[in-house]
XYZ file of C-alpha atoms in Angstrom:
619
model
C 51.331 -52.613 -24.966
C 53.380 -53.486 -21.874
C 52.306 -55.783 -19.095
C 51.968 -59.442 -18.284
C 50.873 -61.912 -20.988
C 47.595 -62.419 -19.140
C 46.919 -58.675 -19.110
C 47.749 -58.330 -22.810
C 45.495 -61.272 -23.682
C 42.679 -59.807 -21.588
C 42.866 -56.391 -23.259
C 43.013 -57.950 -26.728
C 39.950 -60.045 -25.925
C 38.124 -56.966 -24.634
C 38.986 -55.031 -27.800
C 37.800 -57.845 -30.054
C 34.572 -58.216 -28.053
C 33.916 -54.487 -28.527
C 34.522 -54.791 -32.277
C 32.107 -57.737 -32.483
C 29.463 -55.768 -30.590
C 29.786 -52.769 -32.910
C 29.712 -54.833 -36.132
C 26.670 -56.889 -35.092
C 24.908 -53.715 -33.978
C 25.559 -52.139 -37.401
C 24.179 -55.262 -39.122
C 20.955 -54.549 -37.290
C 20.817 -50.752 -37.274
C 21.625 -50.111 -40.948
C 18.811 -52.276 -42.418
C 16.292 -50.946 -39.884
C 17.252 -47.391 -40.826
C 16.855 -48.352 -44.504
C 13.366 -49.749 -43.892
C 12.175 -46.761 -41.894
C 13.799 -44.199 -44.221
C 13.058 -46.159 -47.448
C 16.741 -46.210 -48.452
C 17.379 -49.333 -50.518
C 21.162 -49.198 -50.099
C 20.881 -49.392 -46.324
C 18.312 -52.168 -46.543
C 20.591 -54.366 -48.602
C 24.041 -53.492 -47.130
C 25.612 -55.680 -49.848
C 24.996 -54.441 -53.420
C 22.964 -56.877 -55.477
C 21.629 -58.722 -52.445
C 18.039 -58.821 -51.295
C 17.107 -56.458 -48.443
C 17.815 -57.724 -44.947
C 14.527 -58.740 -43.302
C 13.461 -56.305 -40.561
C 12.951 -58.989 -37.916
C 16.451 -60.308 -38.663
C 17.823 -56.800 -38.225
C 16.015 -56.517 -34.881
C 17.484 -59.874 -33.855
C 21.017 -58.689 -34.633
C 20.463 -55.504 -32.661
C 19.287 -57.559 -29.668
C 22.294 -59.853 -30.153
C 24.625 -56.842 -29.942
C 22.968 -55.529 -26.767
C 23.088 -58.880 -24.951
C 26.639 -59.667 -26.058
C 27.826 -56.188 -25.127
C 26.396 -56.588 -21.620
C 27.952 -60.027 -21.162
C 31.369 -59.077 -22.564
C 31.772 -56.049 -20.295
C 34.802 -56.302 -18.025
C 32.692 -56.323 -14.858
C 29.402 -58.179 -14.812
C 26.983 -57.026 -12.164
C 23.737 -58.700 -11.255
C 21.895 -55.906 -13.059
C 23.797 -56.408 -16.346
C 23.212 -60.153 -16.155
C 19.488 -59.633 -15.624
C 19.245 -57.238 -18.566
C 21.212 -59.658 -20.733
C 18.821 -62.428 -19.676
C 15.792 -60.365 -20.702
C 17.314 -59.457 -24.086
C 18.411 -63.058 -24.782
C 14.924 -64.324 -23.905
C 13.479 -61.785 -26.367
C 15.751 -63.146 -29.124
C 14.588 -66.684 -28.340
C 10.947 -65.547 -28.470
C 11.518 -63.822 -31.819
C 13.073 -66.955 -33.320
C 10.406 -69.265 -31.893
C 7.496 -67.114 -33.118
C 9.008 -66.859 -36.606
C 9.408 -70.643 -36.740
C 5.771 -70.931 -35.704
C 4.799 -68.652 -38.585
C 6.678 -70.890 -41.011
C 5.656 -74.319 -39.775
C 2.233 -73.777 -38.189
C 0.853 -71.075 -40.462
C 0.643 -68.438 -37.750
C 0.060 -64.916 -39.008
C 1.514 -62.752 -36.254
C 1.680 -58.939 -36.511
C 5.476 -58.833 -36.104
C 5.993 -57.392 -39.584
C 3.376 -54.692 -39.085
C 5.024 -53.695 -35.822
C 8.344 -53.251 -37.606
C 7.563 -51.902 -41.082
C 3.827 -51.253 -41.075
C 1.851 -52.234 -44.185
C 4.814 -52.050 -46.511
C 4.360 -53.597 -49.966
C 6.087 -56.854 -50.734
C 9.311 -55.316 -51.931
C 10.996 -58.678 -51.695
C 8.595 -60.400 -54.043
C 6.944 -62.319 -51.204
C 3.754 -62.086 -49.203
C 5.798 -61.465 -46.053
C 8.539 -58.909 -46.792
C 9.559 -58.610 -43.117
C 9.772 -62.287 -42.213
C 13.193 -63.949 -42.122
C 13.798 -67.483 -43.364
C 13.140 -70.470 -41.128
C 16.843 -71.378 -41.032
C 17.735 -67.894 -39.815
C 15.003 -68.081 -37.199
C 16.423 -71.375 -35.927
C 19.932 -69.902 -35.647
C 18.524 -66.897 -33.750
C 16.815 -69.349 -31.399
C 20.150 -71.098 -30.904
C 22.081 -67.837 -30.442
C 19.580 -66.588 -27.887
C 20.001 -69.847 -25.987
C 23.781 -69.346 -25.895
C 23.425 -65.816 -24.550
C 20.846 -66.953 -22.016
C 23.194 -69.679 -20.790
C 26.089 -67.210 -20.537
C 23.877 -64.876 -18.500
C 23.920 -67.436 -15.594
C 20.564 -69.074 -16.276
C 22.181 -72.532 -15.857
C 24.465 -74.035 -13.240
C 28.079 -72.947 -13.398
C 29.520 -76.399 -14.134
C 27.136 -76.763 -17.085
C 27.470 -73.234 -18.415
C 30.976 -73.438 -19.909
C 30.450 -76.640 -21.979
C 26.968 -75.504 -23.062
C 28.147 -72.063 -24.170
C 31.292 -73.504 -25.742
C 29.421 -76.158 -27.737
C 26.674 -73.839 -28.975
C 29.193 -71.086 -29.795
C 31.165 -73.491 -31.972
C 27.857 -74.525 -33.572
C 27.147 -70.861 -34.387
C 30.589 -70.513 -35.970
C 30.015 -73.636 -38.066
C 26.495 -72.588 -39.094
C 27.711 -69.190 -40.212
C 31.169 -70.091 -41.470
C 30.271 -73.173 -43.539
C 27.972 -71.318 -45.985
C 30.538 -68.529 -46.260
C 33.213 -71.102 -47.087
C 30.900 -72.659 -49.702
C 30.334 -69.244 -51.300
C 34.097 -68.659 -51.341
C 34.580 -72.022 -53.061
C 32.001 -71.017 -55.665
C 33.946 -67.827 -56.353
C 37.154 -69.835 -56.787
C 35.980 -73.001 -58.547
C 32.454 -72.446 -59.827
C 28.823 -72.880 -58.725
C 29.057 -76.672 -58.312
C 31.221 -76.121 -55.243
C 28.577 -74.044 -53.471
C 27.165 -77.069 -51.680
C 25.094 -74.904 -49.270
C 23.379 -72.809 -51.946
C 24.767 -69.634 -50.400
C 24.307 -66.334 -52.238
C 25.012 -62.670 -51.575
C 21.688 -62.229 -49.785
C 22.723 -64.637 -47.047
C 26.135 -63.102 -46.353
C 24.880 -60.630 -43.732
C 23.253 -63.336 -41.633
C 26.196 -65.722 -41.959
C 28.696 -63.022 -40.955
C 26.582 -61.992 -37.965
C 26.188 -65.538 -36.649
C 29.881 -66.312 -37.160
C 30.997 -63.163 -35.349
C 28.676 -63.864 -32.429
C 30.057 -67.390 -32.047
C 33.671 -66.207 -32.253
C 32.960 -63.381 -29.806
C 31.518 -65.791 -27.237
C 34.565 -68.041 -27.629
C 36.840 -65.044 -27.037
C 34.896 -64.170 -23.882
C 35.258 -67.756 -22.641
C 38.986 -67.682 -23.349
C 39.352 -64.376 -21.570
C 37.640 -65.861 -18.523
C 39.901 -68.922 -18.625
C 37.026 -71.289 -19.451
C 38.156 -72.179 -22.967
C 40.150 -75.358 -22.558
C 40.469 -78.555 -24.555
C 41.457 -81.769 -22.806
C 40.634 -84.386 -25.424
C 43.482 -86.264 -27.018
C 44.649 -85.554 -30.564
C 43.065 -88.804 -31.765
C 39.674 -87.971 -30.261
C 39.820 -84.411 -31.574
C 40.687 -85.680 -35.048
C 37.728 -88.036 -34.884
C 35.376 -85.188 -34.028
C 36.765 -82.976 -36.782
C 36.441 -85.819 -39.275
C 32.851 -86.340 -38.148
C 32.034 -82.656 -38.620
C 33.639 -82.729 -42.075
C 31.682 -85.833 -43.090
C 28.415 -84.336 -41.866
C 29.130 -81.142 -43.816
C 29.982 -83.157 -46.938
C 26.840 -85.289 -46.545
C 24.700 -82.194 -46.046
C 26.328 -80.534 -49.043
C 25.816 -83.631 -51.205
C 22.188 -83.867 -50.106
C 21.628 -80.210 -50.872
C 23.369 -80.518 -54.237
C 21.291 -83.522 -55.310
C 18.113 -81.874 -54.032
C 18.876 -78.785 -56.090
C 19.685 -81.041 -59.036
C 16.335 -82.776 -58.528
C 14.548 -79.421 -58.492
C 16.420 -78.303 -61.620
C 15.679 -81.487 -63.561
C 12.048 -81.410 -62.469
C 11.877 -77.841 -63.674
C 13.402 -78.834 -67.012
C 10.867 -81.660 -67.386
C 8.072 -79.191 -66.737
C 9.649 -76.829 -69.219
C 9.826 -79.545 -71.903
C 6.217 -80.412 -71.320
C 5.251 -76.773 -71.716
C 7.234 -76.588 -74.987
C 5.482 -79.702 -76.282
C 2.158 -78.189 -75.332
C 3.006 -75.038 -77.303
C 4.083 -77.136 -80.316
C 0.749 -78.949 -80.206
C -1.057 -75.616 -80.089
C 0.994 -74.332 -83.049
C 0.071 -77.463 -84.971
C -3.540 -76.963 -83.966
C -3.419 -73.363 -85.171
C -1.953 -74.362 -88.517
C -4.616 -77.049 -88.883
C -7.363 -74.620 -87.942
C -6.215 -72.141 -90.577
C -6.137 -74.839 -93.229
C -9.583 -76.059 -92.189
C -11.065 -72.553 -92.267
C -9.686 -72.130 -95.783
C -11.256 -75.366 -97.014
C -14.595 -74.687 -95.326
C -14.689 -71.203 -96.844
C -13.986 -72.655 -100.289
C -16.932 -74.984 -99.809
C -19.371 -72.700 -97.980
C -18.225 -69.210 -98.902
C -19.213 -67.734 -95.534
C -17.271 -64.508 -94.855
C -17.790 -64.944 -91.127
C -15.281 -67.747 -91.292
C -12.644 -65.317 -92.531
C -13.129 -63.040 -89.500
C -12.504 -66.015 -87.175
C -9.520 -66.869 -89.335
C -7.831 -63.546 -88.543
C -8.139 -64.222 -84.813
C -6.739 -67.711 -85.322
C -3.800 -66.322 -87.302
C -3.013 -63.786 -84.545
C -3.172 -66.510 -81.890
C -0.857 -68.692 -84.012
C 1.689 -65.882 -84.231
C 1.575 -65.500 -80.431
C 2.107 -69.217 -79.957
C 5.124 -69.214 -82.250
C 6.648 -66.236 -80.399
C 6.013 -67.938 -77.072
C 7.567 -71.140 -78.374
C 10.590 -69.182 -79.549
C 10.939 -67.638 -76.069
C 10.699 -71.060 -74.422
C 13.478 -72.472 -76.608
C 15.682 -69.389 -76.632
C 18.668 -71.381 -75.262
C 18.412 -74.107 -77.953
C 20.027 -73.055 -81.228
C 18.709 -76.071 -83.174
C 15.132 -75.403 -82.143
C 15.522 -71.711 -82.959
C 16.689 -72.659 -86.449
C 13.675 -74.942 -86.885
C 11.393 -72.147 -85.663
C 12.887 -69.821 -88.268
C 12.014 -72.395 -90.901
C 8.564 -72.924 -89.364
C 7.733 -69.213 -89.391
C 8.788 -68.995 -93.045
C 6.648 -72.012 -93.976
C 3.656 -70.670 -92.027
C 3.962 -67.358 -93.827
C 4.123 -69.159 -97.209
C 1.207 -71.401 -96.306
C -0.938 -68.470 -95.141
C -0.061 -66.577 -98.301
C -1.071 -69.601 -100.420
C -4.347 -69.918 -98.515
C -5.050 -66.224 -99.084
C -4.637 -66.746 -102.824
C -7.021 -69.699 -102.695
C -9.570 -67.567 -100.847
C -9.173 -64.792 -103.406
C -9.846 -67.259 -106.239
C -12.938 -68.443 -104.396
C -14.209 -64.907 -104.117
C -13.424 -63.787 -107.670
C -14.007 -66.946 -109.649
C -15.751 -69.972 -108.286
C -15.679 -72.689 -105.710
C -14.554 -75.200 -108.334
C -11.543 -73.112 -109.321
C -10.504 -72.707 -105.662
C -11.010 -76.422 -105.007
C -8.788 -77.137 -107.979
C -6.024 -75.028 -106.471
C -6.311 -76.904 -103.147
C -5.672 -80.179 -104.886
C -2.582 -78.925 -106.720
C 1.035 -79.563 -105.604
C 2.201 -76.236 -103.960
C -0.377 -76.347 -101.159
C 0.159 -79.988 -100.397
C 3.930 -79.517 -100.497
C 3.789 -76.607 -98.018
C 1.523 -78.602 -95.702
C 3.939 -81.539 -95.769
C 6.913 -79.285 -94.997
C 5.017 -77.590 -92.178
C 4.022 -80.880 -90.647
C 7.556 -82.260 -91.002
C 9.079 -79.196 -89.318
C 6.603 -79.353 -86.443
C 7.318 -83.058 -86.027
C 11.042 -82.309 -85.916
C 10.439 -79.732 -83.194
C 8.293 -82.190 -81.322
C 10.742 -85.087 -81.745
C 13.642 -82.979 -80.446
C 11.650 -81.951 -77.400
C 10.622 -85.546 -76.742
C 14.275 -86.561 -76.980
C 15.303 -83.832 -74.545
C 12.350 -84.679 -72.334
C 13.462 -88.308 -72.171
C 16.963 -87.301 -71.065
C 15.617 -84.850 -68.517
C 13.248 -87.467 -67.148
C 16.094 -89.928 -66.730
C 18.182 -87.319 -64.958
C 15.204 -86.346 -62.827
C 14.616 -89.970 -61.874
C 18.291 -90.368 -60.962
C 18.236 -87.128 -58.961
C 15.044 -88.100 -57.137
C 16.264 -91.603 -56.328
C 19.653 -90.248 -55.226
C 18.097 -87.525 -53.092
C 15.771 -89.983 -51.391
C 18.645 -92.439 -50.963
C 20.731 -89.721 -49.348
C 18.077 -89.059 -46.714
C 18.473 -92.407 -44.895
C 22.164 -92.462 -45.779
C 22.555 -89.069 -44.134
C 20.763 -90.344 -41.044
C 22.874 -93.501 -41.009
C 26.032 -91.473 -41.554
C 25.125 -89.143 -38.699
C 24.404 -92.123 -36.440
C 27.686 -93.729 -37.467
C 29.577 -90.518 -36.777
C 27.879 -90.170 -33.391
C 28.733 -93.782 -32.560
C 32.337 -93.343 -33.698
C 32.617 -90.069 -31.789
C 31.199 -91.696 -28.658
C 33.644 -94.578 -28.854
C 36.546 -92.306 -29.782
C 35.672 -90.297 -26.680
C 35.245 -93.474 -24.672
C 38.605 -94.703 -25.918
C 40.233 -91.416 -24.953
C 38.576 -91.426 -21.530
C 39.507 -95.089 -21.022
C 43.081 -94.320 -21.989
C 43.065 -91.372 -19.611
C 41.627 -93.498 -16.802
C 44.231 -96.165 -17.443
C 46.936 -93.521 -17.430
C 45.556 -92.081 -14.187
C 45.430 -95.571 -12.685
C 48.997 -96.243 -13.779
C 50.000 -92.858 -12.376
C 48.317 -93.626 -9.059
C 50.036 -97.002 -8.935
C 53.338 -95.388 -9.801
C 52.778 -92.721 -7.157
C 51.904 -95.407 -4.626
C 55.042 -97.353 -5.491
C 57.134 -94.207 -5.314
C 55.487 -93.254 -2.020
C 56.200 -96.749 -0.655
C 59.825 -96.528 -1.743
C 60.233 -93.053 -0.271
C 58.555 -94.070 2.978
C 60.857 -97.043 3.386
C 64.074 -95.191 2.675
C 66.613 -95.268 5.494
C 67.488 -91.715 4.558
C 65.140 -88.930 5.592
C 63.384 -86.961 2.820
C 61.341 -83.764 3.107
C 59.495 -82.009 0.240
C 58.753 -78.292 0.331
C 56.961 -75.905 -1.992
C 58.667 -72.762 -3.233
C 57.296 -70.779 -0.285
C 58.997 -73.086 2.221
C 55.823 -74.932 3.200
C 56.706 -78.491 4.193
C 54.522 -80.691 2.010
C 55.718 -84.167 2.909
C 57.966 -85.950 5.394
C 58.844 -89.558 4.885
C 58.889 -91.960 7.827
C 62.648 -91.745 8.294
C 62.582 -87.925 8.335
C 59.880 -87.904 11.012
C 61.819 -90.401 13.108
C 65.058 -88.476 12.718
C 63.388 -85.348 14.101
C 61.657 -87.167 16.915
C 58.132 -87.065 15.460
C 55.773 -90.036 15.470
C 53.328 -88.893 12.742
C 52.990 -86.412 9.857
C 51.421 -83.604 11.848
C 54.285 -81.447 10.699
C 52.915 -81.393 7.137
C 51.964 -78.003 5.645
C 54.049 -76.038 8.178
C 56.617 -73.559 7.000
C 60.139 -74.574 7.902
C 60.733 -71.136 9.438
C 58.152 -72.026 12.101
C 60.562 -74.693 13.408
C 62.924 -72.035 14.726
C 61.145 -72.245 18.087
C 61.692 -76.004 18.211
C 65.165 -76.602 16.816
C 68.467 -74.843 16.509
C 71.127 -75.720 13.964
C 74.839 -75.171 14.408
C 78.056 -76.146 12.729
C 80.166 -78.948 14.143
C 82.298 -76.227 15.703
C 79.283 -75.020 17.655
C 78.497 -71.853 15.633
C 74.703 -71.270 15.585
C 73.196 -70.690 12.122
C 70.396 -68.184 11.468
C 67.317 -69.539 9.723
C 68.471 -67.921 6.455
C 71.459 -70.293 6.480
C 69.476 -73.441 7.170
C 69.841 -76.052 4.420
C 66.285 -75.688 3.064
C 66.625 -71.909 2.910
C 69.772 -72.298 0.834
C 68.059 -74.798 -1.502
C 65.127 -72.423 -2.024
C 67.689 -69.810 -3.109
C 68.701 -72.362 -5.781
C 71.957 -73.308 -4.037
C 73.208 -76.854 -4.335
C 73.593 -78.548 -0.965
C 75.724 -81.693 -0.763
C 76.929 -83.529 2.362
C 76.482 -80.477 4.542
C 77.221 -81.692 8.119
C 75.406 -79.766 10.836
C 74.326 -80.351 14.397
C 70.588 -80.190 15.230
C 69.443 -79.660 18.808
C 65.928 -79.568 20.219
C 65.638 -76.395 22.272
C 65.145 -76.952 26.005
C 66.162 -80.617 25.935
C 69.287 -82.760 25.835
C 68.238 -84.148 22.417
C 70.939 -83.511 19.894
C 71.808 -85.177 16.587
C 74.310 -84.647 13.813
C 72.886 -84.743 10.274
C 74.281 -84.669 6.739
C 72.072 -82.567 4.453
C 71.715 -82.601 0.663
C 69.134 -81.499 -1.919
C 68.137 -79.160 -4.714
C 65.139 -77.649 -6.565
C 62.989 -79.901 -8.758
C 62.176 -78.337 -12.150
C 59.630 -79.003 -14.903
C 60.330 -79.680 -18.577
C 60.689 -75.930 -19.232
C 63.211 -75.476 -16.452
C 60.787 -73.746 -14.097
C 61.191 -74.670 -10.385
C 58.353 -76.721 -8.896
C 59.466 -77.723 -5.402
C 62.450 -78.306 -3.146
C 63.624 -81.717 -1.979
C 66.038 -82.123 0.943
C 67.626 -85.391 2.053
C 68.780 -85.978 5.639
C 71.202 -88.602 6.862
C 71.888 -89.285 10.563
C 75.675 -89.313 11.119
C 75.571 -88.891 14.894
C 76.996 -92.327 15.690
C 79.576 -92.006 12.970
C 80.674 -88.684 14.338
C 80.831 -90.121 17.870
C 82.907 -93.003 16.583
C 85.163 -90.608 14.705
C 85.589 -88.495 17.873
C 86.383 -91.583 20.000
C 88.835 -92.837 17.411
C 90.494 -89.456 17.297
C 90.731 -89.415 21.116
C 92.279 -92.893 21.233
C 94.776 -91.912 18.604
C 95.668 -88.845 20.649
C 96.142 -90.920 23.810
C 98.203 -93.512 21.964
C 100.365 -90.824 20.526
C 100.830 -89.347 23.974
C 101.787 -92.725 25.441
C 104.217 -93.314 22.620
C 105.741 -89.997 23.171
C 106.029 -90.792 26.949
C 107.759 -94.087 26.228
C 110.229 -92.309 24.047
C 111.021 -89.861 26.826
C 111.507 -92.714 29.361
C 114.032 -94.497 27.109
C 115.915 -91.344 26.564
C 116.098 -90.778 30.297
C 117.349 -94.316 30.854
C 120.021 -93.803 28.239
C 121.000 -90.512 29.784
C 121.220 -92.091 33.244
C 123.229 -94.994 31.856
C 125.578 -92.658 30.161
C 125.846 -90.562 33.282
C 126.602 -93.594 35.312
C 129.222 -94.775 32.909
C 130.783 -91.369 32.803
C 130.781 -91.121 36.562
C 132.421 -94.546 36.928
C 135.148 -93.672 34.473
C 135.928 -90.440 36.219
C 136.108 -92.141 39.551
C 138.314 -94.839 38.111
C 140.698 -92.359 36.677
C 140.990 -90.623 40.000
C 141.760 -93.757 42.044
C 144.386 -95.297 39.773
C 147.263 -92.893 40.566
C 146.635 -93.220 44.208
C 146.824 -96.909 44.154
C 149.949 -96.853 42.087
C 151.625 -94.467 44.529
C 151.334 -96.796 47.462
């Protein structure tokens, strides 16, 4: 994909938002289709999981509609209004479901969705989602409602951002716990997540991420807190998650140990009933020997059948205990031997006499079997009491720990909130101090710049004059900074610039224009004249572009020095030198003339002398 980075980021965000909309919509449509068409695979989505509740499926479908409207590239008033209505419906659905859980309301929501369907889920309310899911739907609806312009603009971005992150955490944390269970075992699943909760967790996480992508696409996703403050918040979130996981783990442990205690008590109850059955059989045998009433034997058969049921039930209750199973094997064998012995005693009573049967009862085999039976039952009972004692200790520890974690969790949360507040306060204080130091530094720099003897003008990259210092204003004949924010090209009607030779420069060759083209200007001497007046000065210009840390240009700075007097002095000095040179040259000419005249005179005198000598000699 070609284009600017902003365009690429926008299109990627739009594509991801569309994917989120489609996935969330499918999480709602597939279970609803399964409920209406009675297709278990569609109801469950994930094999082995419980069916997705119909009202949860409706909530996801409403989520998809509202998010799709809000993530569209152009939001009209109509789409915002429809998104508001849909988001409010999600909030109502979550609130009513919470009312059903906590206030015992029996609303006809399930009948509206699935009719009078049987409790396929093993509950009285097969269409009602869990209270936690209802709360997250309430939260998600609030996020969508806020994004649909129901709150003021300056509050919308932080509200949507915070609640979106909360949705990601609420959905992503249980998924992470389930992943840890897959990797390291069930003890790591500190949220109690299972396959049945994956659909809801994925939906909530995707909605939160989608809203964050929309915020980023709109340029509202920014983070200004320092690294220290951010680390403090992340540490707080981690500690809260760990505390919640520990509380959940100990609560589950408490439930498990309480269940084991109940189980032990039920086993002990069954052992007592087995002992009672054995005793009842022995008593019926003895009474029959004494009385001889056949009616007692009919009751005995019922007692024997009940005893067999109790032993089977006891075996089922202790199926995971190999030692108890071995004792039950021995107990069943002893019961069978004891019953067989009693049957022989009863037969003797019938065929012989009461005295003969009574004699058998007092002999060793019967007493020996009774002692072994009683000893085996006592062993079973003693083992269960031993296990019960350990389970009770663990249950007491779990209960005390769970109840201790409740205030500790509250205290931890308060501590984290306090630490977060002061971390934030520290970051804000540091920022305020930095801003104060920056303002002081800017003031000092401004004071220095204003008091420079050299003129200084700052321009943006478009040539707009942002700042003149006092010297620059004075150099150009201005008394105040009314020239701020003008483009330098607008000064062409006020000033003209020429070289020292008098060649006028077009505005494209003015010093600032050259600097904006990234040319280096250094000691460029030019003459500046105010049009229509006699005002004229000679300036020396210098300057360059100011760049950021990445080398990108930010502004242009030009320095101006007044060299008018220096130039006048240089011109006067040059003139005096020229005059002196001329005078010197004149003096040289005068001397030469004198010498020439002297020589001429001397030559003339000699000639005349030579002419008069012969004449005088001839006289």
